[in-house]
């Protein structure tokens, strides 16, 4: 008899849904709201510890990581939790509580939107 059980995947609530930040820089001038949202994301990534944590989550096998599995990033566990919270507030990460642990993942749409934001303009042929 197996004591393991598969848990269903819970989709984030609409209030937790991650919105892509904005159009490419070369498309048009940002609205005030787009500029605010984008600045918040880049400000969150401007901290070296947060950038390392974002990279650790993004590159983790399976696309998500338990906070318990995040290795040494040079700060204490409470500080890691603080920085993960800031990344989540900036719309860069989503999270899900499973029992006593929280699992974080990078929303693919956010990474794609950030890539489009910084992509050079296409040259016409």
XYZ file of N, CA and C in Angstrom:
375
model
N 0.842 -1.178 0.000
C 0.000 0.000 0.000
C 0.888 1.243 0.000
N 0.600 2.162 -0.891
C 1.390 3.378 -1.018
C 0.847 4.463 -0.091
N 1.744 5.137 0.593
C 1.333 6.226 1.470
C 1.468 7.582 0.787
N 1.893 7.580 -0.474
C 2.011 8.842 -1.194
C 0.719 9.127 -1.934
N 0.421 10.382 -2.063
C -0.806 10.795 -2.727
C -0.489 11.990 -3.609
N -1.017 11.996 -4.811
C -0.833 13.135 -5.701
C -1.799 14.225 -5.296
N -1.274 15.424 -5.181
C -2.120 16.564 -4.854
C -2.469 17.306 -6.131
N -3.679 17.829 -6.227
C -4.052 18.563 -7.436
C -3.291 19.885 -7.512
N -3.036 20.332 -8.733
C -2.395 21.617 -8.957
C -3.435 22.696 -8.765
N -3.152 23.647 -7.917
C -4.091 24.728 -7.645
C -3.652 25.942 -8.440
N -4.545 26.451 -9.264
C -4.243 27.640 -10.049
C -4.275 28.856 -9.130
N -3.402 29.852 -9.375
C -3.423 31.036 -8.530
C -4.750 31.778 -8.670
N -5.180 32.394 -7.579
C -6.403 33.183 -7.597
C -6.228 34.360 -8.546
N -7.328 34.893 -9.028
C -7.259 36.015 -9.965
C -6.468 37.178 -9.366
N -6.558 37.367 -8.051
C -5.834 38.453 -7.403
C -4.326 38.201 -7.400
N -3.902 36.932 -7.586
C -2.483 36.595 -7.611
C -1.950 36.438 -9.030
N -2.829 36.527 -10.031
C -2.406 36.318 -11.408
C -1.351 37.349 -11.788
N -0.364 36.894 -12.519
C 0.736 37.760 -12.918
C 0.423 38.356 -14.280
N 0.549 39.670 -14.379
C 0.312 40.361 -15.637
C 1.643 40.694 -16.288
N 1.764 40.425 -17.585
C 2.977 40.875 -18.267
C 3.081 42.390 -18.135
N 4.313 42.892 -18.106
C 4.491 44.295 -17.744
C 4.073 45.309 -18.775
N 4.460 45.138 -19.997
C 4.235 46.241 -20.920
C 4.689 45.892 -22.332
N 4.431 46.792 -23.283
C 4.857 46.539 -24.663
C 6.356 46.783 -24.816
N 6.930 46.373 -25.942
C 8.352 46.647 -26.182
C 8.649 48.146 -26.107
N 9.831 48.483 -25.649
C 10.225 49.889 -25.525
C 10.125 50.638 -26.848
N 10.353 49.932 -27.941
C 10.379 50.580 -29.242
C 8.989 50.711 -29.877
N 7.969 50.150 -29.232
C 6.626 50.174 -29.812
C 5.930 51.507 -29.618
N 5.956 52.010 -28.381
C 5.297 53.278 -28.045
C 5.747 53.711 -26.659
N 5.384 54.902 -26.294
C 5.686 55.407 -24.959
C 4.789 54.701 -23.949
N 5.361 54.343 -22.806
C 4.591 53.689 -21.751
C 3.538 54.631 -21.182
N 2.455 54.031 -20.724
C 1.499 54.791 -19.922
C 2.115 54.921 -18.526
N 1.540 55.782 -17.707
C 2.051 55.943 -16.337
C 1.962 54.624 -15.574
N 0.871 53.886 -15.766
C 0.693 52.605 -15.075
C 1.728 51.573 -15.534
N 1.986 51.499 -16.830
C 2.979 50.555 -17.356
C 4.374 50.899 -16.837
N 4.690 52.179 -16.803
C 6.000 52.602 -16.309
C 6.157 52.257 -14.828
N 5.109 52.457 -14.064
C 5.143 52.145 -12.627
C 5.352 50.655 -12.398
N 4.596 49.821 -13.120
C 4.687 48.375 -12.973
C 6.066 47.870 -13.399
N 6.572 48.398 -14.502
C 7.877 47.963 -15.018
C 9.001 48.400 -14.085
N 8.927 49.621 -13.592
C 9.951 50.113 -12.659
C 9.984 49.257 -11.398
N 8.819 48.841 -10.912
C 8.743 47.997 -9.718
C 9.463 46.669 -9.956
N 9.291 46.100 -11.158
C 9.940 44.830 -11.476
C 11.461 44.999 -11.538
N 11.917 46.036 -12.239
C 13.358 46.241 -12.358
C 13.982 46.642 -11.023
N 13.254 47.380 -10.212
C 13.767 47.740 -8.888
C 13.969 46.482 -8.049
N 13.007 45.567 -8.114
C 13.122 44.306 -7.362
C 14.337 43.516 -7.832
N 14.598 43.514 -9.135
C 15.740 42.763 -9.678
C 17.058 43.514 -9.514
N 16.991 44.771 -9.099
C 18.203 45.578 -8.923
C 19.011 45.201 -7.696
N 18.457 44.392 -6.827
C 19.165 43.929 -5.632
C 19.859 42.615 -5.975
N 21.169 42.493 -5.716
C 21.892 41.269 -6.084
C 21.331 39.992 -5.451
N 20.886 40.056 -4.211
C 20.325 38.862 -3.561
C 19.019 38.473 -4.252
N 18.187 39.447 -4.562
C 16.924 39.144 -5.240
C 17.167 38.595 -6.636
N 18.161 39.131 -7.321
C 18.476 38.630 -8.654
C 18.945 37.179 -8.577
N 19.753 36.850 -7.573
C 20.190 35.461 -7.383
C 19.006 34.551 -7.061
N 18.099 35.022 -6.214
C 16.922 34.223 -5.870
C 16.023 34.017 -7.088
N 15.820 35.071 -7.869
C 15.005 34.973 -9.082
C 15.626 33.958 -10.035
N 16.942 34.015 -10.173
C 17.663 33.074 -11.038
C 17.547 31.652 -10.498
N 17.641 31.497 -9.186
C 17.539 30.169 -8.573
C 16.163 29.554 -8.821
N 15.128 30.358 -8.719
C 13.775 29.855 -8.957
C 13.593 29.549 -10.439
N 14.007 30.470 -11.300
C 13.811 30.312 -12.748
C 14.560 29.110 -13.302
N 15.730 28.830 -12.758
C 16.555 27.754 -13.310
C 16.361 26.414 -12.614
N 15.537 26.370 -11.587
C 15.338 25.123 -10.849
C 14.569 24.120 -11.699
N 14.977 22.860 -11.592
C 14.307 21.785 -12.337
C 12.817 21.780 -12.015
N 12.005 21.701 -13.040
C 10.557 21.686 -12.853
C 9.943 23.070 -12.818
N 10.767 24.102 -12.818
C 10.251 25.460 -12.880
C 9.739 26.030 -11.576
N 9.907 25.292 -10.492
C 9.505 25.809 -9.187
C 10.447 25.264 -8.131
N 10.502 25.957 -6.999
C 11.394 25.533 -5.937
C 10.740 25.797 -4.580
N 10.951 24.871 -3.671
C 10.499 25.047 -2.294
C 11.471 26.002 -1.609
N 10.948 26.868 -0.795
C 11.816 27.787 -0.064
C 12.837 27.002 0.764
N 12.466 25.787 1.155
C 13.363 24.946 1.957
C 14.564 24.456 1.138
N 14.464 24.488 -0.198
C 15.539 24.004 -1.062
C 16.441 25.102 -1.609
N 16.157 26.329 -1.241
C 16.983 27.420 -1.749
C 18.285 27.422 -0.970
N 19.367 27.298 -1.712
C 20.691 27.201 -1.107
C 21.176 28.529 -0.559
N 22.413 28.515 -0.182
C 23.044 29.678 0.421
C 23.163 30.816 -0.593
N 22.528 31.920 -0.282
C 22.663 33.117 -1.114
C 23.297 34.259 -0.307
N 23.901 33.891 0.815
C 24.638 34.873 1.594
C 23.841 35.644 2.629
N 22.565 35.258 2.832
C 21.744 35.931 3.838
C 20.979 34.880 4.635
N 20.423 35.283 5.765
C 19.681 34.355 6.625
C 18.348 33.962 5.993
N 17.753 32.883 6.499
C 16.475 32.405 5.962
C 15.366 33.455 6.075
N 15.242 34.176 7.195
C 14.204 35.221 7.239
C 14.418 36.294 6.161
N 15.681 36.593 5.860
C 15.976 37.583 4.821
C 15.644 37.024 3.449
N 15.893 35.737 3.231
C 15.502 35.087 1.966
C 13.992 35.218 1.792
N 13.231 34.929 2.835
C 11.772 35.027 2.762
C 11.330 36.454 2.451
N 11.990 37.425 3.051
C 11.684 38.840 2.784
C 11.902 39.164 1.307
N 13.041 38.739 0.762
C 13.351 39.039 -0.636
C 12.398 38.304 -1.590
N 12.035 37.074 -1.270
C 11.064 36.348 -2.098
C 9.714 37.061 -2.084
N 9.338 37.586 -0.940
C 8.090 38.340 -0.833
C 8.139 39.576 -1.730
N 9.266 40.279 -1.734
C 9.416 41.469 -2.581
C 9.333 41.110 -4.063
N 9.937 39.988 -4.455
C 9.857 39.539 -5.843
C 8.421 39.188 -6.213
N 7.698 38.603 -5.293
C 6.292 38.261 -5.535
C 5.461 39.534 -5.654
N 5.683 40.491 -4.774
C 4.947 41.756 -4.816
C 5.205 42.517 -6.123
N 6.393 42.336 -6.681
C 6.738 42.999 -7.940
C 6.153 42.268 -9.147
N 5.505 41.129 -8.920
C 4.883 40.385 -10.004
C 5.822 39.450 -10.734
N 7.000 39.207 -10.159
C 7.981 38.353 -10.813
C 7.842 36.882 -10.449
N 7.280 36.602 -9.278
C 7.098 35.224 -8.818
C 5.656 34.998 -8.403
N 5.247 33.746 -8.478
C 3.996 33.327 -7.858
C 4.370 32.288 -6.808
N 3.475 32.042 -5.875
C 3.786 31.066 -4.832
C 2.553 30.254 -4.490
N 2.827 29.110 -3.870
C 1.765 28.220 -3.427
C 2.236 27.554 -2.147
N 1.381 27.594 -1.129
C 1.694 26.927 0.133
C 1.254 25.471 0.031
N 2.169 24.574 0.399
C 1.868 23.142 0.464
C 2.306 22.669 1.838
N 1.339 22.485 2.688
C 1.666 22.123 4.066
C 2.373 23.282 4.743
N 3.556 23.023 5.283
C 4.293 24.082 5.971
C 5.248 24.833 5.046
N 5.407 24.356 3.797
C 6.375 24.961 2.887
C 5.693 25.787 1.803
N 6.417 26.781 1.311
C 5.935 27.610 0.212
C 6.805 27.317 -1.003
N 6.166 27.088 -2.137
C 6.861 26.826 -3.397
C 6.721 28.056 -4.288
N 7.821 28.468 -4.877
C 7.847 29.645 -5.743
C 8.127 29.236 -7.174
N 7.551 29.989 -8.111
C 7.836 29.770 -9.525
C 7.793 31.108 -10.252
N 8.562 31.155 -11.337
C 8.564 32.325 -12.203
C 7.461 32.107 -13.220
N 6.642 33.085 -13.395
C 5.574 33.001 -14.384
C 6.187 33.168 -15.771
N 6.056 32.153 -16.650
C 6.668 32.246 -17.982
C 6.245 33.486 -18.760
N 5.009 33.924 -18.585
C 4.544 35.108 -19.318
C 5.315 36.355 -18.911
N 5.766 36.410 -17.661
C 6.535 37.567 -17.200
C 7.914 37.583 -17.857
N 8.568 36.423 -17.893
C 9.889 36.336 -18.515
C 9.781 36.674 -20.000
N 8.752 36.155 -20.660
C 8.555 36.443 -22.081
C 8.306 37.934 -22.304
N 7.478 38.537 -21.457
C 7.181 39.963 -21.604
C 8.425 40.812 -21.366
N 9.244 40.421 -20.380
C 10.472 41.180 -20.123
C 11.436 41.051 -21.306
N 11.475 39.867 -21.915
C 12.309 39.673 -23.099
C 11.846 40.542 -24.254
N 10.524 40.612 -24.467
C 9.984 41.457 -25.538
C 10.238 42.927 -25.241
N 10.142 43.296 -23.971
C 10.360 44.684 -23.565
C 11.730 45.177 -24.002
N 12.733 44.336 -23.820
C 14.109 44.742 -24.086
C 14.626 44.328 -25.457
N 13.800 43.675 -26.250
C 14.234 43.212 -27.570
C 14.491 44.410 -28.487
N 15.545 44.313 -29.290
C 15.802 45.403 -30.240
C 14.708 45.434 -31.291
N 14.495 46.584 -31.911
C 13.457 46.665 -32.942
C 13.818 45.788 -34.136
N 12.798 45.262 -34.760
C 13.017 44.454 -35.972
C 13.301 45.374 -37.135
N 14.275 45.000 -37.907
C 14.594 45.781 -39.092
C 13.771 45.274 -40.260
N 13.216 46.199 -41.021
C 12.442 45.774 -42.195
C 13.405 45.393 -43.309
N 12.978 44.389 -44.087
C 13.836 44.004 -45.190
C 13.281 44.495 -46.496
